[in-house]
Amino acid sequence: MSAVSLAPPRSVVAGKAYWTRLLPLLAALACVTRVPSFARPLWNPDEGFLAVQARMLAHGGQLYETVVDRKPPIVPWLYQAAFALGGSGSLTPVRILAVLAQLLTAVLLSSLARRRWGDTAGRTAGVLYLLVSVGLNPEDAQAATFEVFMLPCTAAAMWCADRRRWGTAGAAVACALLTKQTGGAVLVPVLWLAHRYGAPRGAVLRLAAGVALPVLGAALVTDPAGFVFWTVTGSGAYASFTGSELHALVRALTNTAILAVACAGLIPPVVRVLRLARTGAADLWLWLASSALAVLLGLHFFGHYYLQLIPPLALLATAALQILPRQRLTAAVLTSACCCVLFLAWGLLAPRPELTHAQRLASAVAHRTALTDRVLVWGIHPETYWLSRRTPASRYLTAGLLTNFSGGRGSPQVGEKYAVQGTWPVFREEMTTHAPALVVDDSRGKPYAPERVPGLRRLLAARYEPVGEVDGAVLYARVTRD
């Protein structure tokens, strides 16, 4: 009778050795590419918005009721959890989570590529993704905001679908959707894989349940009506192209060009293989196409939208490099590494004048108010609340929600009548029930300046007087009546 071997299969041992070598490399690369993110207190208004939301939630605020934004709930909850563990005075805990999110995305892409094309492809996909992941304006690529935390969810959806784990794939799609609405675009390639693999009806039902149940749960945990309004139905005016055509076009071309530079090592092999042969990667092309449509959605073309394109691009480049001579792989990695160094230098050395302005303004606000005072910052930089450690007087943390202003939008679609539906009655009530001790007009000549917003103009004229100015921002203190 022959002895039964208790040793693990050779494939398991080889797989463990593969990841033991690759994971430290990817972890080190993830840390290096995120170094600039730790160099500044914050990178963009989205980080400031999320930081203020997290503080409000920690003090009893209710999402989609007294704490509002047009985004799903996962990232505000993530910020709240990070602040609970590491304190709310720094974004370092969130930045560490962003490094882990990038690492997880790279690992999932490596696993996908290795399963399809072998060990070398696995290493290539993970490394190329991390090198290109910083290839945008640093305020878009280095910020710990929605897309960074959405990408591991989209990669997980594709990873699960590739292994026919349909219920888990659906849950990953839901996680992406609950991180940012455009994350739901990954459902397109997931459905294609279900069709390609001939998924039975039960598997499709598991996929549908995996998508629907977490979304329904998030709606019930928050406020169902508010959840639907703020994440789906309440953004019609924001998505309008009218009044911002030229700005949006310039921004689209600029960010496309920046990402093209970052992808200088990826694009040539993909284009070359398209001319020579099929790569057998229809699901990846669908992933890229659906992600491109997600970038177009809303017609704003902000740089961080483009991050959604990078995972499918990295996999497509990996697929192309498998049928090209080895020197093409070396050239792609070296080119991507050189571009990565340029973007890291940009992140470390470029001045951030808006951050300097927000810090100076926050210092003035803190000097003129007590820690318990409420403050209204009329602008699009909510980080002033966070930097000054003052409580917002309104649930609307930017003037954008009350005027439809966003970066680059022209004046024809800006004003009270373009505000999110129902916001002005609530805002007027807030200004009455807990009037701010200080109002900061940080419009600085923008189309939402008080002289163009009658509701705010009347409020300032009736109850406030100017008491100072910081870099063009005017501070108004409440007048005490005898």
Short mmCIF file of C-alpha atoms in Angstrom, two decimals:
data_model
loop_
_atom_site.label_atom_id
_atom_site.label_comp_id
_atom_site.label_asym_id
_atom_site.label_seq_id
_atom_site.Cartn_x
_atom_site.Cartn_y
_atom_site.Cartn_z
CA MET A 1 0.00 0.00 0.00
CA SER A 2 1.54 3.30 -1.08
CA ALA A 3 1.98 6.16 1.34
CA VAL A 4 -0.24 9.20 0.96
CA SER A 5 1.70 12.44 0.58
CA LEU A 6 0.66 15.25 2.95
CA ALA A 7 2.74 17.88 1.16
CA PRO A 8 0.81 20.74 -0.49
CA PRO A 9 0.47 20.62 -4.29
CA ARG A 10 3.40 22.02 -6.23
CA SER A 11 1.19 24.75 -7.72
CA VAL A 12 0.27 25.97 -4.24
CA VAL A 13 3.93 26.14 -3.21
CA ALA A 14 4.84 27.96 -6.44
CA GLY A 15 1.99 30.40 -5.97
CA LYS A 16 3.04 31.17 -2.40
CA ALA A 17 6.62 31.76 -3.47
CA TYR A 18 5.44 34.01 -6.32
CA TRP A 19 3.44 36.27 -4.02
CA THR A 20 6.12 36.24 -1.33
CA ARG A 21 8.47 37.84 -3.87
CA LEU A 22 5.95 40.13 -5.57
CA LEU A 23 4.01 41.58 -2.63
CA PRO A 24 7.00 43.39 -1.03
CA LEU A 25 7.84 44.92 -4.42
CA LEU A 26 4.30 46.17 -4.96
CA ALA A 27 4.04 47.41 -1.37
CA ALA A 28 7.28 49.37 -1.68
CA LEU A 29 6.18 50.84 -5.01
CA ALA A 30 2.77 51.79 -3.59
CA CYS A 31 4.47 53.61 -0.71
CA VAL A 32 6.93 55.43 -2.97
CA THR A 33 4.30 56.59 -5.44
CA ARG A 34 2.17 57.99 -2.58
CA VAL A 35 4.99 59.89 -0.83
CA PRO A 36 3.81 63.31 -2.11
CA SER A 37 0.36 62.72 -0.60
CA PHE A 38 1.91 63.02 2.87
CA ALA A 39 3.75 66.24 2.01
CA ARG A 40 0.74 68.56 2.45
CA PRO A 41 -2.13 68.81 4.95
CA LEU A 42 -4.59 68.30 2.10
CA TRP A 43 -4.64 68.34 -1.67
CA ASN A 44 -8.02 69.49 -2.88
CA PRO A 45 -11.48 70.65 -1.71
CA ASP A 46 -12.84 67.09 -1.88
CA GLU A 47 -10.49 66.07 0.92
CA GLY A 48 -11.56 69.14 2.89
CA PHE A 49 -15.23 68.36 2.28
CA LEU A 50 -14.83 64.77 3.45
CA ALA A 51 -12.84 65.82 6.52
CA VAL A 52 -15.55 68.27 7.58
CA GLN A 53 -18.28 65.69 6.90
CA ALA A 54 -16.45 63.13 9.06
CA ARG A 55 -16.28 65.56 11.98
CA MET A 56 -19.96 66.40 11.63
CA LEU A 57 -20.88 62.70 11.55
CA ALA A 58 -18.73 62.07 14.62
CA HIS A 59 -20.71 64.76 16.47
CA GLY A 60 -24.10 63.26 15.72
CA GLY A 61 -24.73 64.42 12.16
CA GLN A 62 -26.96 62.31 9.92
CA LEU A 63 -25.86 61.59 6.37
CA TYR A 64 -28.18 63.01 3.68
CA GLU A 65 -30.03 64.99 6.36
CA THR A 66 -27.73 67.26 8.38
CA VAL A 67 -24.59 66.17 6.48
CA VAL A 68 -25.06 66.31 2.71
CA ASP A 69 -23.18 65.82 -0.53
CA ARG A 70 -23.88 64.39 -3.96
CA LYS A 71 -21.81 61.29 -3.22
CA PRO A 72 -22.57 57.80 -1.82
CA PRO A 73 -21.73 57.06 1.82
CA ILE A 74 -18.67 54.78 1.89
CA VAL A 75 -15.90 57.40 1.74
CA PRO A 76 -17.46 59.74 4.37
CA TRP A 77 -17.80 56.69 6.63
CA LEU A 78 -14.21 55.72 5.87
CA TYR A 79 -12.97 59.17 6.87
CA GLN A 80 -15.08 59.02 10.03
CA ALA A 81 -13.59 55.64 10.97
CA ALA A 82 -10.04 56.83 10.25
CA PHE A 83 -10.56 59.93 12.39
CA ALA A 84 -12.01 57.81 15.21
CA LEU A 85 -8.81 55.76 15.24
CA GLY A 86 -6.20 58.42 14.51
CA GLY A 87 -7.79 61.75 15.41
CA SER A 88 -9.34 64.36 13.12
CA GLY A 89 -6.48 66.84 13.14
CA SER A 90 -4.58 65.16 10.30
CA LEU A 91 -5.37 63.23 7.14
CA THR A 92 -2.45 60.87 7.71
CA PRO A 93 -4.71 57.92 8.71
CA VAL A 94 -6.73 58.38 5.52
CA ARG A 95 -3.56 58.71 3.43
CA ILE A 96 -2.36 55.36 4.81
CA LEU A 97 -5.68 53.82 3.79
CA ALA A 98 -5.17 55.29 0.31
CA VAL A 99 -1.78 53.55 0.04
CA LEU A 100 -3.43 50.28 1.02
CA ALA A 101 -6.20 50.87 -1.54
CA GLN A 102 -3.64 51.37 -4.30
CA LEU A 103 -1.73 48.29 -3.19
CA LEU A 104 -4.89 46.18 -3.17
CA THR A 105 -5.80 47.38 -6.67
CA ALA A 106 -2.34 46.46 -7.93
CA VAL A 107 -2.49 43.01 -6.32
CA LEU A 108 -5.89 42.26 -7.85
CA LEU A 109 -4.71 43.37 -11.29
CA SER A 110 -1.58 41.25 -10.90
CA SER A 111 -3.68 38.24 -9.98
CA LEU A 112 -5.98 38.79 -12.97
CA ALA A 113 -3.06 39.09 -15.37
CA ARG A 114 -1.20 36.11 -13.92
CA ARG A 115 -4.26 33.88 -14.24
CA ARG A 116 -4.62 34.82 -17.91
CA TRP A 117 -1.08 35.24 -19.20
CA GLY A 118 1.38 33.87 -16.66
CA ASP A 119 3.79 34.98 -13.94
CA THR A 120 5.57 37.70 -15.90
CA ALA A 121 2.27 39.28 -16.87
CA GLY A 122 1.20 39.35 -13.21
CA ARG A 123 4.29 41.30 -12.23
CA THR A 124 3.93 43.59 -15.23
CA ALA A 125 0.30 44.52 -14.54
CA GLY A 126 0.86 45.41 -10.88
CA VAL A 127 4.00 47.43 -11.53
CA LEU A 128 2.59 49.30 -14.53
CA TYR A 129 -0.57 50.19 -12.64
CA LEU A 130 1.30 51.70 -9.70
CA LEU A 131 3.72 53.61 -11.93
CA VAL A 132 0.89 55.17 -13.94
CA SER A 133 -1.48 55.71 -10.99
CA VAL A 134 0.16 59.06 -10.17
CA GLY A 135 0.00 60.31 -13.76
CA LEU A 136 -2.27 63.31 -13.30
CA ASN A 137 -2.12 66.69 -11.61
CA PRO A 138 -1.02 65.84 -8.03
CA GLU A 139 -4.17 67.37 -6.56
CA ASP A 140 -6.09 64.70 -8.49
CA ALA A 141 -3.70 61.74 -8.23
CA GLN A 142 -2.39 62.18 -4.67
CA ALA A 143 -5.63 63.13 -2.91
CA ALA A 144 -7.29 60.46 -0.78
CA THR A 145 -10.71 60.81 -2.34
CA PHE A 146 -13.44 58.85 -4.04
CA GLU A 147 -11.71 57.31 -7.06
CA VAL A 148 -8.73 56.00 -5.09
CA PHE A 149 -11.05 54.00 -2.84
CA MET A 150 -13.33 53.03 -5.72
CA LEU A 151 -10.63 51.37 -7.84
CA PRO A 152 -9.97 48.32 -5.62
CA CYS A 153 -13.72 47.65 -5.69
CA THR A 154 -13.83 47.72 -9.49
CA ALA A 155 -10.75 45.50 -9.72
CA ALA A 156 -12.30 43.11 -7.19
CA ALA A 157 -15.47 42.93 -9.29
CA MET A 158 -13.48 41.88 -12.34
CA TRP A 159 -11.35 39.46 -10.29
CA CYS A 160 -14.44 37.73 -8.89
CA ALA A 161 -16.23 37.63 -12.24
CA ASP A 162 -13.15 36.11 -13.88
CA ARG A 163 -13.42 33.29 -11.33
CA ARG A 164 -17.22 32.98 -11.74
CA ARG A 165 -17.90 34.11 -8.18
CA TRP A 166 -21.01 35.99 -9.19
CA GLY A 167 -22.49 36.92 -5.84
CA THR A 168 -19.17 38.34 -4.63
CA ALA A 169 -18.68 40.11 -7.97
CA GLY A 170 -22.05 41.80 -7.51
CA ALA A 171 -21.12 42.88 -3.98
CA ALA A 172 -17.88 44.37 -5.32
CA VAL A 173 -19.84 46.28 -7.98
CA ALA A 174 -22.12 47.58 -5.22
CA CYS A 175 -19.09 48.63 -3.16
CA ALA A 176 -17.73 50.55 -6.15
CA LEU A 177 -21.13 52.17 -6.71
CA LEU A 178 -21.42 53.13 -3.05
CA THR A 179 -17.96 54.70 -3.18
CA LYS A 180 -18.80 56.80 -6.23
CA GLN A 181 -21.71 56.47 -8.63
CA THR A 182 -19.50 56.05 -11.69
CA GLY A 183 -17.97 52.94 -10.11
CA GLY A 184 -21.09 51.13 -11.27
CA ALA A 185 -19.67 51.22 -14.81
CA VAL A 186 -17.72 48.04 -14.03
CA LEU A 187 -21.03 46.16 -14.13
CA VAL A 188 -20.82 46.25 -17.96
CA PRO A 189 -17.72 44.03 -18.30
CA VAL A 190 -18.92 41.87 -15.39
CA LEU A 191 -22.18 41.18 -17.23
CA TRP A 192 -20.22 40.45 -20.41
CA LEU A 193 -18.13 37.87 -18.54
CA ALA A 194 -21.31 36.31 -17.18
CA HIS A 195 -22.56 35.99 -20.76
CA ARG A 196 -19.23 34.70 -22.05
CA TYR A 197 -19.00 32.03 -19.36
CA GLY A 198 -22.61 31.00 -19.85
CA ALA A 199 -23.57 31.81 -16.26
CA PRO A 200 -26.81 29.97 -15.34
CA ARG A 201 -29.89 31.82 -14.19
CA GLY A 202 -29.09 31.22 -10.54
CA ALA A 203 -25.66 32.80 -10.94
CA VAL A 204 -27.16 35.86 -12.61
CA LEU A 205 -29.64 36.16 -9.74
CA ARG A 206 -26.76 35.99 -7.26
CA LEU A 207 -24.99 38.71 -9.21
CA ALA A 208 -28.10 40.90 -9.16
CA ALA A 209 -28.63 40.31 -5.45
CA GLY A 210 -24.98 41.09 -4.77
CA VAL A 211 -25.43 44.46 -6.42
CA ALA A 212 -28.86 45.34 -5.05
CA LEU A 213 -28.72 44.29 -1.40
CA PRO A 214 -25.74 46.44 -0.26
CA VAL A 215 -27.19 49.48 -2.06
CA LEU A 216 -30.57 48.91 -0.42
CA GLY A 217 -28.87 48.44 2.94
CA ALA A 218 -26.97 51.72 2.58
CA ALA A 219 -30.21 53.54 1.74
CA LEU A 220 -31.97 52.09 4.79
CA VAL A 221 -29.08 52.81 7.15
CA THR A 222 -28.99 56.47 6.11
CA ASP A 223 -32.26 57.96 4.86
CA PRO A 224 -33.86 56.28 1.82
CA ALA A 225 -35.41 59.44 0.34
CA GLY A 226 -32.29 61.50 1.05
CA PHE A 227 -30.01 58.78 -0.29
CA VAL A 228 -31.89 58.64 -3.61
CA PHE A 229 -32.10 62.44 -3.89
CA TRP A 230 -28.49 63.27 -3.10
CA THR A 231 -26.90 60.41 -5.04
CA VAL A 232 -29.22 60.15 -8.05
CA THR A 233 -32.02 62.61 -8.67
CA GLY A 234 -30.69 65.86 -7.19
CA SER A 235 -27.80 66.57 -9.57
CA GLY A 236 -29.53 67.48 -12.82
CA ALA A 237 -28.35 71.10 -12.95
CA TYR A 238 -24.80 70.11 -11.94
CA ALA A 239 -24.58 67.71 -14.88
CA SER A 240 -25.67 70.36 -17.38
CA PHE A 241 -23.11 71.34 -20.03
CA THR A 242 -24.66 74.79 -20.59
CA GLY A 243 -22.51 77.69 -19.47
CA SER A 244 -19.27 75.74 -19.19
CA GLU A 245 -18.65 74.41 -22.68
CA LEU A 246 -15.26 76.01 -23.30
CA HIS A 247 -13.99 75.44 -19.75
CA ALA A 248 -15.01 71.79 -19.85
CA LEU A 249 -13.47 71.24 -23.28
CA VAL A 250 -10.15 72.78 -22.24
CA ARG A 251 -10.14 70.73 -19.04
CA ALA A 252 -10.95 67.54 -20.95
CA LEU A 253 -8.14 68.08 -23.44
CA THR A 254 -5.66 69.08 -20.73
CA ASN A 255 -6.31 66.09 -18.48
CA THR A 256 -6.36 63.71 -21.44
CA ALA A 257 -2.96 65.04 -22.51
CA ILE A 258 -1.54 64.71 -18.98
CA LEU A 259 -2.72 61.12 -18.68
CA ALA A 260 -1.37 60.35 -22.16
CA VAL A 261 2.08 61.48 -21.00
CA ALA A 262 1.82 59.21 -17.96
CA CYS A 263 0.77 56.33 -20.24
CA ALA A 264 3.59 56.90 -22.74
CA GLY A 265 4.89 53.41 -21.96
CA LEU A 266 1.46 51.75 -22.22
CA ILE A 267 -0.14 53.24 -25.31
CA PRO A 268 2.43 52.18 -27.99
CA PRO A 269 2.23 48.42 -27.30
CA VAL A 270 -1.57 48.53 -27.19
CA VAL A 271 -1.73 50.40 -30.51
CA ARG A 272 0.86 48.09 -32.09
CA VAL A 273 -0.99 44.93 -31.07
CA LEU A 274 -4.27 46.35 -32.34
CA ARG A 275 -2.64 46.47 -35.78
CA LEU A 276 -1.20 42.96 -35.55
CA ALA A 277 -3.54 40.66 -33.68
CA ARG A 278 -6.41 40.24 -31.28
CA THR A 279 -5.49 40.04 -27.59
CA GLY A 280 -8.57 38.06 -26.53
CA ALA A 281 -9.41 40.76 -23.99
CA ALA A 282 -12.90 41.90 -24.97
CA ASP A 283 -13.90 42.29 -21.31
CA LEU A 284 -10.96 44.66 -20.75
CA TRP A 285 -11.95 46.79 -23.73
CA LEU A 286 -15.49 46.92 -22.36
CA TRP A 287 -14.08 47.89 -18.97
CA LEU A 288 -12.09 50.70 -20.58
CA ALA A 289 -15.04 51.85 -22.70
CA SER A 290 -17.50 51.88 -19.79
CA SER A 291 -14.93 53.73 -17.66
CA ALA A 292 -14.50 56.31 -20.44
CA LEU A 293 -18.27 56.84 -20.49
CA ALA A 294 -18.13 57.32 -16.72
CA VAL A 295 -15.49 60.03 -17.22
CA LEU A 296 -17.83 61.74 -19.68
CA LEU A 297 -20.78 61.57 -17.27
CA GLY A 298 -21.57 65.03 -15.94
CA LEU A 299 -19.40 66.71 -18.58
CA HIS A 300 -16.95 68.22 -16.09
CA PHE A 301 -13.80 66.19 -16.91
CA PHE A 302 -12.01 66.80 -13.62
CA GLY A 303 -8.63 65.12 -13.47
CA HIS A 304 -9.48 62.62 -10.75
CA TYR A 305 -12.26 61.22 -12.98
CA TYR A 306 -9.52 59.85 -15.25
CA LEU A 307 -8.13 57.56 -12.54
CA GLN A 308 -10.91 55.13 -13.43
CA LEU A 309 -9.25 54.50 -16.80
CA ILE A 310 -5.91 53.32 -15.43
CA PRO A 311 -6.69 49.73 -14.27
CA PRO A 312 -8.10 48.56 -17.64
CA LEU A 313 -5.31 50.43 -19.47
CA ALA A 314 -2.67 48.65 -17.38
CA LEU A 315 -4.21 45.25 -18.13
CA LEU A 316 -4.59 45.98 -21.84
CA ALA A 317 -0.95 47.02 -22.03
CA THR A 318 0.04 43.86 -20.19
CA ALA A 319 -1.98 41.76 -22.64
CA ALA A 320 -0.31 43.49 -25.59
CA LEU A 321 3.19 43.07 -24.19
CA GLN A 322 2.75 39.30 -23.96
CA ILE A 323 2.90 38.93 -27.75
CA LEU A 324 5.59 41.51 -28.40
CA PRO A 325 9.38 41.02 -28.13
CA ARG A 326 10.78 41.17 -24.60
CA GLN A 327 12.54 44.47 -25.23
CA ARG A 328 9.11 46.07 -25.63
CA LEU A 329 8.29 45.10 -22.06
CA THR A 330 11.52 46.60 -20.77
CA ALA A 331 10.89 49.80 -22.71
CA ALA A 332 7.32 50.05 -21.39
CA VAL A 333 8.39 49.67 -17.75
CA LEU A 334 11.33 52.07 -18.05
CA THR A 335 9.25 54.70 -19.84
CA SER A 336 6.50 54.41 -17.22
CA ALA A 337 9.08 54.66 -14.42
CA CYS A 338 10.59 57.84 -15.91
CA CYS A 339 7.16 59.41 -16.28
CA CYS A 340 6.35 58.39 -12.71
CA VAL A 341 9.45 60.19 -11.44
CA LEU A 342 8.36 63.36 -13.24
CA PHE A 343 4.91 63.25 -11.67
CA LEU A 344 6.34 62.56 -8.22
CA ALA A 345 8.66 65.57 -8.59
CA TRP A 346 5.65 67.66 -9.62
CA GLY A 347 3.80 66.54 -6.51
CA LEU A 348 6.70 67.30 -4.18
CA LEU A 349 7.82 70.62 -5.67
CA ALA A 350 4.80 72.40 -7.14
CA PRO A 351 3.37 75.28 -5.06
CA ARG A 352 -0.25 75.03 -3.86
CA PRO A 353 -1.48 78.65 -3.63
CA GLU A 354 -5.08 77.69 -2.77
CA LEU A 355 -3.88 75.66 0.23
CA THR A 356 -1.83 78.62 1.44
CA HIS A 357 -4.89 80.85 1.08
CA ALA A 358 -7.09 78.39 3.00
CA GLN A 359 -4.52 78.17 5.80
CA ARG A 360 -4.28 81.95 6.14
CA LEU A 361 -8.05 82.26 6.07
CA ALA A 362 -8.50 79.50 8.65
CA SER A 363 -6.02 81.24 10.95
CA ALA A 364 -8.03 84.48 10.71
CA VAL A 365 -11.29 82.62 11.38
CA ALA A 366 -9.83 80.87 14.43
CA HIS A 367 -8.51 84.21 15.74
CA ARG A 368 -11.90 85.96 15.46
CA THR A 369 -14.12 83.17 16.82
CA ALA A 370 -14.37 80.85 19.80
CA LEU A 371 -14.09 77.10 19.42
CA THR A 372 -17.84 76.74 20.04
CA ASP A 373 -18.87 79.37 17.46
CA ARG A 374 -20.50 78.42 14.19
CA VAL A 375 -19.06 79.84 10.98
CA LEU A 376 -20.30 80.16 7.40
CA VAL A 377 -17.67 80.02 4.66
CA TRP A 378 -19.24 81.20 1.39
CA GLY A 379 -16.93 79.59 -1.14
CA ILE A 380 -15.85 76.28 -2.66
CA HIS A 381 -13.07 75.49 -0.19
CA PRO A 382 -14.67 73.72 2.81
CA GLU A 383 -11.22 72.87 4.13
CA THR A 384 -11.34 76.25 5.90
CA TYR A 385 -13.75 74.72 8.41
CA TRP A 386 -11.44 71.78 9.02
CA LEU A 387 -8.25 73.83 9.26
CA SER A 388 -9.85 76.33 11.67
CA ARG A 389 -11.59 73.58 13.68
CA ARG A 390 -14.87 75.49 13.53
CA THR A 391 -18.36 74.03 13.12
CA PRO A 392 -20.19 74.89 9.88
CA ALA A 393 -23.36 76.92 10.36
CA SER A 394 -24.98 75.09 7.45
CA ARG A 395 -25.18 71.54 6.18
CA TYR A 396 -24.24 72.96 2.75
CA LEU A 397 -20.47 73.11 2.99
CA THR A 398 -19.90 74.93 -0.29
CA ALA A 399 -21.65 77.67 -2.20
CA GLY A 400 -21.85 75.22 -5.09
CA LEU A 401 -24.83 73.41 -3.60
CA LEU A 402 -26.66 76.73 -3.24
CA THR A 403 -25.70 78.26 -6.60
CA ASN A 404 -24.67 75.34 -8.87
CA PHE A 405 -21.15 76.72 -9.12
CA SER A 406 -18.29 74.30 -9.67
CA GLY A 407 -14.74 74.85 -10.78
CA GLY A 408 -14.70 76.16 -14.33
CA ARG A 409 -18.44 76.65 -14.74
CA GLY A 410 -19.45 79.86 -16.51
CA SER A 411 -21.95 82.29 -15.05
CA PRO A 412 -25.10 81.54 -17.16
CA GLN A 413 -25.95 78.48 -15.01
CA VAL A 414 -24.91 79.94 -11.64
CA GLY A 415 -27.35 81.51 -9.19
CA GLU A 416 -30.04 80.79 -6.60
CA LYS A 417 -32.47 79.39 -9.15
CA TYR A 418 -29.90 76.76 -10.19
CA ALA A 419 -29.32 75.55 -6.63
CA VAL A 420 -30.05 71.99 -5.57
CA GLN A 421 -33.80 71.76 -5.18
CA GLY A 422 -35.06 72.71 -1.71
CA THR A 423 -31.75 73.98 -0.34
CA TRP A 424 -32.55 77.68 0.07
CA PRO A 425 -35.52 77.30 2.47
CA VAL A 426 -33.37 75.00 4.62
CA PHE A 427 -30.42 77.40 4.42
CA ARG A 428 -32.53 80.39 5.50
CA GLU A 429 -33.85 78.40 8.45
CA GLU A 430 -30.30 77.44 9.45
CA MET A 431 -29.21 81.08 9.34
CA THR A 432 -32.06 81.91 11.71
CA THR A 433 -31.92 79.03 14.19
CA HIS A 434 -28.13 79.02 14.65
CA ALA A 435 -26.81 82.15 13.00
CA PRO A 436 -23.05 82.08 12.35
CA ALA A 437 -20.84 84.28 14.50
CA LEU A 438 -18.71 84.94 11.41
CA VAL A 439 -19.46 84.84 7.68
CA VAL A 440 -16.53 84.51 5.31
CA ASP A 441 -17.15 85.67 1.75
CA ASP A 442 -14.50 83.69 -0.10
CA SER A 443 -16.03 84.20 -3.55
CA ARG A 444 -13.24 86.56 -4.67
CA GLY A 445 -15.02 87.74 -7.82
CA LYS A 446 -16.51 84.38 -8.78
CA PRO A 447 -20.04 84.19 -10.28
CA TYR A 448 -21.53 83.29 -6.88
CA ALA A 449 -20.38 86.52 -5.16
CA PRO A 450 -22.95 88.00 -2.72
CA GLU A 451 -23.87 90.84 -5.08
CA ARG A 452 -25.19 88.18 -7.46
CA VAL A 453 -26.95 86.11 -4.79
CA PRO A 454 -29.86 88.13 -3.31
CA GLY A 455 -30.50 85.73 -0.42
CA LEU A 456 -26.97 86.02 0.93
CA ARG A 457 -26.76 89.73 0.16
CA ARG A 458 -29.86 90.43 2.27
CA LEU A 459 -28.50 88.30 5.13
CA LEU A 460 -25.22 90.21 5.24
CA ALA A 461 -26.90 93.60 4.97
CA ALA A 462 -29.34 92.88 7.81
CA ARG A 463 -27.13 91.21 10.40
CA TYR A 464 -23.43 91.55 9.60
CA GLU A 465 -20.67 94.07 9.08
CA PRO A 466 -17.24 93.65 7.47
CA VAL A 467 -14.41 93.32 9.99
CA GLY A 468 -11.44 92.20 7.93
CA GLU A 469 -10.03 90.80 4.71
CA VAL A 470 -7.63 87.95 3.91
CA ASP A 471 -6.27 87.63 0.37
CA GLY A 472 -9.49 89.03 -1.09
CA ALA A 473 -11.82 87.07 1.19
CA VAL A 474 -14.01 89.37 3.31
CA LEU A 475 -14.89 88.53 6.93
CA TYR A 476 -18.26 89.64 8.33
CA ALA A 477 -19.04 89.60 12.07
CA ARG A 478 -22.57 89.44 13.44
CA VAL A 479 -23.89 92.78 14.63
CA THR A 480 -25.31 92.81 18.15
CA ARG A 481 -28.47 94.93 18.43
CA ASP A 482 -29.29 96.90 21.57
#
